[in-house]
Amino acid sequence: MSINTAQSRDTRPQIEVIEGIGANDFPALMAQTPLQFAHLFASLAAAGRDSADTGKNTARWSILLAAPESELRLSGDGVLGGAALKPIAAPAANVPELNISGMSFPNTHFLGAWAQWVAQHPGLASDFSTELPFVGGWSFYLSYELAEHIEPSVHLPHFAPADRVGFPVAMAQYHAAALLFDHQTATTYLVHDGRHPATVAAIKAAILGFSHAPM
């Protein structure tokens, strides 16, 4: 079924099963194709000593996020800004762009700016449902200094900008696609928001060109 993105602001994510690659391959895939992937979320939790499955990873999901399409960042020196990123390719025609640069950011309030960003973004189609934990969305880096933006009465010691080693106070990135591995069923899924075909094509090309590490 095709989706006319020019006529609808609803997002209908797409889900595909991917063969021949699993969670153990995600770190190497990310290393081999760093322009296509941004963040890996993988639990190292294992069953305890009293369990029959001692040493077995007990997490349900591992998630490898595609490179972000856009980003909102509050820098260490208090500058708040955003940009549409083009790490892979330009978006498809008729896909609404996020007007991050046109927003007003009162008092460099990161969470308020992010709320404006979300308000611009298409929502999920009302009849869409899935048990998967991610079908396109945001990742975050939030430092402890962000507490002052949530509760103004909190006054925390501040690092000098030079001591932050380039880390922002907060950052949100939108990821149109990801690879998910279900540890219960040993199944890998490619999920995407249905609006960025160039991103999906780049991920599939990365998978096809992936070289498994020698055993």
PDB file of N, CA and C in Angstrom, residues 22-23 181-189:
ATOM      1  N   GLY A  22      22.155  -9.895  13.002  1.00  0.00           N
ATOM      2  CA  GLY A  22      21.580  -9.912  14.341  1.00  0.00           C
ATOM      3  C   GLY A  22      22.215  -8.873  15.236  1.00  0.00           C
ATOM      4  N   ALA A  23      21.823  -8.887  16.494  1.00  0.00           N
ATOM      5  CA  ALA A  23      22.312  -7.889  17.445  1.00  0.00           C
ATOM      6  C   ALA A  23      23.826  -7.932  17.590  1.00  0.00           C
ATOM      7  N   PHE A 181      16.503  -5.673  17.070  1.00  0.00           N
ATOM      8  CA  PHE A 181      16.666  -7.123  17.222  1.00  0.00           C
ATOM      9  C   PHE A 181      15.898  -7.567  18.452  1.00  0.00           C
ATOM     10  N   ASP A 182      14.995  -8.538  18.253  1.00  0.00           N
ATOM     11  CA  ASP A 182      14.203  -9.107  19.338  1.00  0.00           C
ATOM     12  C   ASP A 182      14.936 -10.339  19.860  1.00  0.00           C
ATOM     13  N   HIS A 183      15.463 -10.256  21.075  1.00  0.00           N
ATOM     14  CA  HIS A 183      16.233 -11.370  21.628  1.00  0.00           C
ATOM     15  C   HIS A 183      15.353 -12.565  21.979  1.00  0.00           C
ATOM     16  N   GLN A 184      14.055 -12.369  22.128  1.00  0.00           N
ATOM     17  CA  GLN A 184      13.168 -13.489  22.441  1.00  0.00           C
ATOM     18  C   GLN A 184      12.893 -14.351  21.221  1.00  0.00           C
ATOM     19  N   THR A 185      12.755 -13.713  20.070  1.00  0.00           N
ATOM     20  CA  THR A 185      12.429 -14.457  18.848  1.00  0.00           C
ATOM     21  C   THR A 185      13.596 -14.536  17.872  1.00  0.00           C
ATOM     22  N   ALA A 186      14.736 -13.909  18.215  1.00  0.00           N
ATOM     23  CA  ALA A 186      15.914 -13.871  17.339  1.00  0.00           C
ATOM     24  C   ALA A 186      15.543 -13.325  15.958  1.00  0.00           C
ATOM     25  N   THR A 187      14.789 -12.232  15.954  1.00  0.00           N
ATOM     26  CA  THR A 187      14.319 -11.617  14.714  1.00  0.00           C
ATOM     27  C   THR A 187      14.831 -10.188  14.622  1.00  0.00           C
ATOM     28  N   THR A 188      15.318  -9.824  13.431  1.00  0.00           N
ATOM     29  CA  THR A 188      15.757  -8.456  13.176  1.00  0.00           C
ATOM     30  C   THR A 188      14.722  -7.742  12.320  1.00  0.00           C
ATOM     31  N   TYR A 189      14.384  -6.529  12.718  1.00  0.00           N
ATOM     32  CA  TYR A 189      13.419  -5.716  11.983  1.00  0.00           C
ATOM     33  C   TYR A 189      14.073  -4.422  11.512  1.00  0.00           C
TER      34      TYR A 189
END
